């Protein structure tokens, strides 16, 4: 297999043969091989069986000839040709085992094997980070690094969400509709690209809003690239797991609040109270003003909100008055469960910009 007869003077002659060790291939790429069995003798052979197996560290796969009937005969200088393809899904050492059996004219059974070893390497390093937003949205940052020795063309990096989430890609400019990476599609060796995705829980599938608990399956990253020789590769990550943040017994979220408010004029904001525990609560609303804050509650403190069942929510419409300009933090909201006599304190709920009438923002 070191050279081909008749190609000694042809420049590509040595490259058209398969050496005993033919280098590396990367995970996610397609291994393609041309198998040729040639009858170098002057005799006719019969019942030829050609089988190609791929031995990995965990399994042995039949790529060709597993259930095919034998070829009846092969004359002198005749050949049996086949191209086999296999998508590589494991790292480490792989061995291509080509086995040939045939019968001579004297009815003697003959058999031989050839072994070709190659390494499957990791082409990309993928790191992920989760960021939990107050609105139950989850932001996924994916860092993709080219750890090969050659540049590659990134054709696609997408997130396939699980059934519990919908996804928005944040990797294009909204106005221009172009990629944030510009017109360059190349990822040079050791270069890193960061991709950002926003996931929103589907109301019809997941838990009630604000009550997502435990470990949830976010989805899988799907990455497609081409090497500098045009060979295509594809990788899918294992399902990405996210631990939902713990909110305790009660979660308070802001639904609506103005960006800026005039000084010494009341303003309204809306929030939502969610019972995240497994028992019913009987809630009492307490509003406490702080001497250091420039915001003062307007309304009745000690208001009975009523019963709130497990994994349910209620809305609150609240009013404040600002007395000091600048960026002010809303604090001093207390919710008391009268059943257990337990009070839940909520400070730094949100921030609002306070301006005087003469300094109203544009």
PDB file of N, CA and C in Angstrom, residues 105-159:
ATOM      1  N   UNK A 105      -8.647 -20.774  -7.312  1.00  0.00           N
ATOM      2  CA  UNK A 105      -9.113 -21.757  -8.293  1.00  0.00           C
ATOM      3  C   UNK A 105      -8.983 -23.175  -7.782  1.00  0.00           C
ATOM      4  N   UNK A 106      -8.075 -23.385  -6.826  1.00  0.00           N
ATOM      5  CA  UNK A 106      -7.906 -24.724  -6.241  1.00  0.00           C
ATOM      6  C   UNK A 106      -8.805 -24.919  -5.027  1.00  0.00           C
ATOM      7  N   UNK A 107      -9.832 -24.043  -4.884  1.00  0.00           N
ATOM      8  CA  UNK A 107     -10.814 -24.117  -3.788  1.00  0.00           C
ATOM      9  C   UNK A 107     -10.198 -23.889  -2.417  1.00  0.00           C
ATOM     10  N   UNK A 108      -9.079 -23.209  -2.361  1.00  0.00           N
ATOM     11  CA  UNK A 108      -8.453 -22.888  -1.076  1.00  0.00           C
ATOM     12  C   UNK A 108      -9.017 -21.556  -0.553  1.00  0.00           C
ATOM     13  N   UNK A 109      -9.442 -21.559   0.709  1.00  0.00           N
ATOM     14  CA  UNK A 109      -9.984 -20.357   1.334  1.00  0.00           C
ATOM     15  C   UNK A 109      -8.830 -19.472   1.813  1.00  0.00           C
ATOM     16  N   UNK A 110      -8.854 -18.224   1.412  1.00  0.00           N
ATOM     17  CA  UNK A 110      -7.807 -17.286   1.783  1.00  0.00           C
ATOM     18  C   UNK A 110      -8.422 -16.089   2.527  1.00  0.00           C
ATOM     19  N   UNK A 111      -7.593 -15.501   3.402  1.00  0.00           N
ATOM     20  CA  UNK A 111      -8.097 -14.404   4.237  1.00  0.00           C
ATOM     21  C   UNK A 111      -6.927 -13.522   4.660  1.00  0.00           C
ATOM     22  N   UNK A 112      -7.129 -12.213   4.612  1.00  0.00           N
ATOM     23  CA  UNK A 112      -6.113 -11.304   5.159  1.00  0.00           C
ATOM     24  C   UNK A 112      -6.800 -10.016   5.642  1.00  0.00           C
ATOM     25  N   UNK A 113      -6.075  -9.275   6.506  1.00  0.00           N
ATOM     26  CA  UNK A 113      -6.597  -8.028   7.071  1.00  0.00           C
ATOM     27  C   UNK A 113      -5.537  -6.928   7.002  1.00  0.00           C
ATOM     28  N   UNK A 114      -6.009  -5.711   6.925  1.00  0.00           N
ATOM     29  CA  UNK A 114      -5.156  -4.534   6.997  1.00  0.00           C
ATOM     30  C   UNK A 114      -5.706  -3.600   8.082  1.00  0.00           C
ATOM     31  N   UNK A 115      -4.775  -2.972   8.829  1.00  0.00           N
ATOM     32  CA  UNK A 115      -5.165  -2.069   9.907  1.00  0.00           C
ATOM     33  C   UNK A 115      -4.627  -0.669   9.612  1.00  0.00           C
ATOM     34  N   UNK A 116      -5.475   0.327   9.793  1.00  0.00           N
ATOM     35  CA  UNK A 116      -5.089   1.722   9.587  1.00  0.00           C
ATOM     36  C   UNK A 116      -5.553   2.527  10.802  1.00  0.00           C
ATOM     37  N   UNK A 117      -4.594   3.129  11.464  1.00  0.00           N
ATOM     38  CA  UNK A 117      -4.877   3.826  12.726  1.00  0.00           C
ATOM     39  C   UNK A 117      -4.903   5.335  12.506  1.00  0.00           C
ATOM     40  N   UNK A 118      -5.824   6.001  13.207  1.00  0.00           N
ATOM     41  CA  UNK A 118      -5.854   7.472  13.192  1.00  0.00           C
ATOM     42  C   UNK A 118      -6.430   7.978  14.514  1.00  0.00           C
ATOM     43  N   UNK A 119      -6.116   9.228  14.816  1.00  0.00           N
ATOM     44  CA  UNK A 119      -6.573   9.869  16.046  1.00  0.00           C
ATOM     45  C   UNK A 119      -7.714  10.834  15.748  1.00  0.00           C
ATOM     46  N   UNK A 120      -8.689  10.837  16.630  1.00  0.00           N
ATOM     47  CA  UNK A 120      -9.786  11.811  16.558  1.00  0.00           C
ATOM     48  C   UNK A 120      -9.564  12.834  17.669  1.00  0.00           C
ATOM     49  N   UNK A 121      -9.412  14.090  17.279  1.00  0.00           N
ATOM     50  CA  UNK A 121      -9.092  15.154  18.218  1.00  0.00           C
ATOM     51  C   UNK A 121     -10.281  16.094  18.393  1.00  0.00           C
ATOM     52  N   UNK A 122     -10.221  16.863  19.435  1.00  0.00           N
ATOM     53  CA  UNK A 122     -11.257  17.842  19.743  1.00  0.00           C
ATOM     54  C   UNK A 122     -10.989  19.123  18.962  1.00  0.00           C
ATOM     55  N   UNK A 123     -11.926  19.592  18.120  1.00  0.00           N
ATOM     56  CA  UNK A 123     -11.658  20.785  17.310  1.00  0.00           C
ATOM     57  C   UNK A 123     -11.982  22.096  18.019  1.00  0.00           C
ATOM     58  N   UNK A 124     -12.971  22.058  18.910  1.00  0.00           N
ATOM     59  CA  UNK A 124     -13.457  23.279  19.539  1.00  0.00           C
ATOM     60  C   UNK A 124     -13.532  23.108  21.044  1.00  0.00           C
ATOM     61  N   UNK A 125     -13.299  24.213  21.729  1.00  0.00           N
ATOM     62  CA  UNK A 125     -13.507  24.244  23.180  1.00  0.00           C
ATOM     63  C   UNK A 125     -14.710  25.146  23.430  1.00  0.00           C
ATOM     64  N   UNK A 126     -15.742  24.593  24.045  1.00  0.00           N
ATOM     65  CA  UNK A 126     -16.995  25.327  24.255  1.00  0.00           C
ATOM     66  C   UNK A 126     -17.225  25.497  25.753  1.00  0.00           C
ATOM     67  N   UNK A 127     -17.384  26.746  26.172  1.00  0.00           N
ATOM     68  CA  UNK A 127     -17.691  27.055  27.570  1.00  0.00           C
ATOM     69  C   UNK A 127     -18.988  27.850  27.616  1.00  0.00           C
ATOM     70  N   UNK A 128     -19.820  27.564  28.621  1.00  0.00           N
ATOM     71  CA  UNK A 128     -21.111  28.229  28.728  1.00  0.00           C
ATOM     72  C   UNK A 128     -21.273  28.852  30.114  1.00  0.00           C
ATOM     73  N   UNK A 129     -21.991  29.965  30.139  1.00  0.00           N
ATOM     74  CA  UNK A 129     -22.336  30.632  31.393  1.00  0.00           C
ATOM     75  C   UNK A 129     -23.805  31.020  31.337  1.00  0.00           C
ATOM     76  N   UNK A 130     -24.491  30.908  32.488  1.00  0.00           N
ATOM     77  CA  UNK A 130     -25.889  31.296  32.585  1.00  0.00           C
ATOM     78  C   UNK A 130     -26.019  32.555  33.436  1.00  0.00           C
ATOM     79  N   UNK A 131     -26.928  33.439  33.011  1.00  0.00           N
ATOM     80  CA  UNK A 131     -27.256  34.636  33.781  1.00  0.00           C
ATOM     81  C   UNK A 131     -28.774  34.679  33.945  1.00  0.00           C
ATOM     82  N   UNK A 132     -29.238  34.738  35.179  1.00  0.00           N
ATOM     83  CA  UNK A 132     -30.666  34.743  35.473  1.00  0.00           C
ATOM     84  C   UNK A 132     -31.163  36.176  35.615  1.00  0.00           C
ATOM     85  N   UNK A 133     -32.186  36.529  34.825  1.00  0.00           N
ATOM     86  CA  UNK A 133     -32.782  37.854  34.909  1.00  0.00           C
ATOM     87  C   UNK A 133     -33.947  37.837  35.886  1.00  0.00           C
ATOM     88  N   UNK A 134     -34.308  39.012  36.361  1.00  0.00           N
ATOM     89  CA  UNK A 134     -35.408  39.123  37.312  1.00  0.00           C
ATOM     90  C   UNK A 134     -36.729  38.707  36.695  1.00  0.00           C
ATOM     91  N   UNK A 135     -36.842  38.824  35.370  1.00  0.00           N
ATOM     92  CA  UNK A 135     -38.099  38.539  34.677  1.00  0.00           C
ATOM     93  C   UNK A 135     -38.248  37.079  34.266  1.00  0.00           C
ATOM     94  N   UNK A 136     -37.462  36.181  34.858  1.00  0.00           N
ATOM     95  CA  UNK A 136     -37.479  34.743  34.543  1.00  0.00           C
ATOM     96  C   UNK A 136     -36.758  34.412  33.240  1.00  0.00           C
ATOM     97  N   UNK A 137     -36.264  35.420  32.538  1.00  0.00           N
ATOM     98  CA  UNK A 137     -35.462  35.140  31.346  1.00  0.00           C
ATOM     99  C   UNK A 137     -34.096  34.606  31.764  1.00  0.00           C
ATOM    100  N   UNK A 138     -33.538  33.758  30.917  1.00  0.00           N
ATOM    101  CA  UNK A 138     -32.213  33.189  31.148  1.00  0.00           C
ATOM    102  C   UNK A 138     -31.326  33.577  29.969  1.00  0.00           C
ATOM    103  N   UNK A 139     -30.175  34.168  30.262  1.00  0.00           N
ATOM    104  CA  UNK A 139     -29.219  34.525  29.219  1.00  0.00           C
ATOM    105  C   UNK A 139     -28.078  33.514  29.225  1.00  0.00           C
ATOM    106  N   UNK A 140     -27.826  32.954  28.049  1.00  0.00           N
ATOM    107  CA  UNK A 140     -26.757  31.974  27.889  1.00  0.00           C
ATOM    108  C   UNK A 140     -25.637  32.590  27.071  1.00  0.00           C
ATOM    109  N   UNK A 141     -24.440  32.606  27.648  1.00  0.00           N
ATOM    110  CA  UNK A 141     -23.243  33.036  26.927  1.00  0.00           C
ATOM    111  C   UNK A 141     -22.427  31.805  26.567  1.00  0.00           C
ATOM    112  N   UNK A 142     -22.143  31.631  25.288  1.00  0.00           N
ATOM    113  CA  UNK A 142     -21.358  30.495  24.811  1.00  0.00           C
ATOM    114  C   UNK A 142     -20.052  31.007  24.225  1.00  0.00           C
ATOM    115  N   UNK A 143     -18.932  30.526  24.751  1.00  0.00           N
ATOM    116  CA  UNK A 143     -17.611  30.883  24.240  1.00  0.00           C
ATOM    117  C   UNK A 143     -17.085  29.710  23.413  1.00  0.00           C
ATOM    118  N   UNK A 144     -16.829  29.962  22.144  1.00  0.00           N
ATOM    119  CA  UNK A 144     -16.363  28.922  21.219  1.00  0.00           C
ATOM    120  C   UNK A 144     -14.946  29.262  20.790  1.00  0.00           C
ATOM    121  N   UNK A 145     -13.995  28.366  21.050  1.00  0.00           N
ATOM    122  CA  UNK A 145     -12.590  28.585  20.711  1.00  0.00           C
ATOM    123  C   UNK A 145     -12.111  27.526  19.724  1.00  0.00           C
ATOM    124  N   UNK A 146     -11.396  27.959  18.702  1.00  0.00           N
ATOM    125  CA  UNK A 146     -10.775  27.061  17.732  1.00  0.00           C
ATOM    126  C   UNK A 146      -9.460  26.546  18.321  1.00  0.00           C
ATOM    127  N   UNK A 147      -9.393  25.262  18.654  1.00  0.00           N
ATOM    128  CA  UNK A 147      -8.175  24.703  19.250  1.00  0.00           C
ATOM    129  C   UNK A 147      -7.424  23.814  18.263  1.00  0.00           C
ATOM    130  N   UNK A 148      -7.756  23.942  16.956  1.00  0.00           N
ATOM    131  CA  UNK A 148      -6.979  23.256  15.931  1.00  0.00           C
ATOM    132  C   UNK A 148      -5.820  24.156  15.517  1.00  0.00           C
ATOM    133  N   UNK A 149      -4.996  23.648  14.623  1.00  0.00           N
ATOM    134  CA  UNK A 149      -3.836  24.413  14.143  1.00  0.00           C
ATOM    135  C   UNK A 149      -4.132  25.166  12.863  1.00  0.00           C
ATOM    136  N   UNK A 150      -5.381  25.140  12.383  1.00  0.00           N
ATOM    137  CA  UNK A 150      -5.723  25.791  11.117  1.00  0.00           C
ATOM    138  C   UNK A 150      -6.995  26.604  11.299  1.00  0.00           C
ATOM    139  N   UNK A 151      -7.192  27.632  10.477  1.00  0.00           N
ATOM    140  CA  UNK A 151      -8.439  28.410  10.570  1.00  0.00           C
ATOM    141  C   UNK A 151      -9.623  27.591  10.110  1.00  0.00           C
ATOM    142  N   UNK A 152     -10.811  27.980  10.560  1.00  0.00           N
ATOM    143  CA  UNK A 152     -12.038  27.309  10.142  1.00  0.00           C
ATOM    144  C   UNK A 152     -13.104  28.368   9.869  1.00  0.00           C
ATOM    145  N   UNK A 153     -14.063  27.974   9.058  1.00  0.00           N
ATOM    146  CA  UNK A 153     -15.182  28.846   8.713  1.00  0.00           C
ATOM    147  C   UNK A 153     -16.375  28.447   9.575  1.00  0.00           C
ATOM    148  N   UNK A 154     -16.861  29.395  10.376  1.00  0.00           N
ATOM    149  CA  UNK A 154     -18.008  29.121  11.231  1.00  0.00           C
ATOM    150  C   UNK A 154     -19.283  29.355  10.436  1.00  0.00           C
ATOM    151  N   UNK A 155     -19.960  28.271  10.064  1.00  0.00           N
ATOM    152  CA  UNK A 155     -21.174  28.392   9.262  1.00  0.00           C
ATOM    153  C   UNK A 155     -22.401  28.637  10.122  1.00  0.00           C
ATOM    154  N   UNK A 156     -22.439  28.025  11.313  1.00  0.00           N
ATOM    155  CA  UNK A 156     -23.640  28.145  12.130  1.00  0.00           C
ATOM    156  C   UNK A 156     -23.305  27.839  13.578  1.00  0.00           C
ATOM    157  N   UNK A 157     -23.764  28.712  14.467  1.00  0.00           N
ATOM    158  CA  UNK A 157     -23.724  28.443  15.909  1.00  0.00           C
ATOM    159  C   UNK A 157     -25.097  28.832  16.439  1.00  0.00           C
ATOM    160  N   UNK A 158     -25.911  27.851  16.753  1.00  0.00           N
ATOM    161  CA  UNK A 158     -27.284  28.119  17.176  1.00  0.00           C
ATOM    162  C   UNK A 158     -27.603  27.323  18.432  1.00  0.00           C
ATOM    163  N   UNK A 159     -28.642  27.756  19.100  1.00  0.00           N
ATOM    164  CA  UNK A 159     -29.111  27.077  20.305  1.00  0.00           C
ATOM    165  C   UNK A 159     -30.460  26.449  20.008  1.00  0.00           C
TER     166      UNK A 159
END
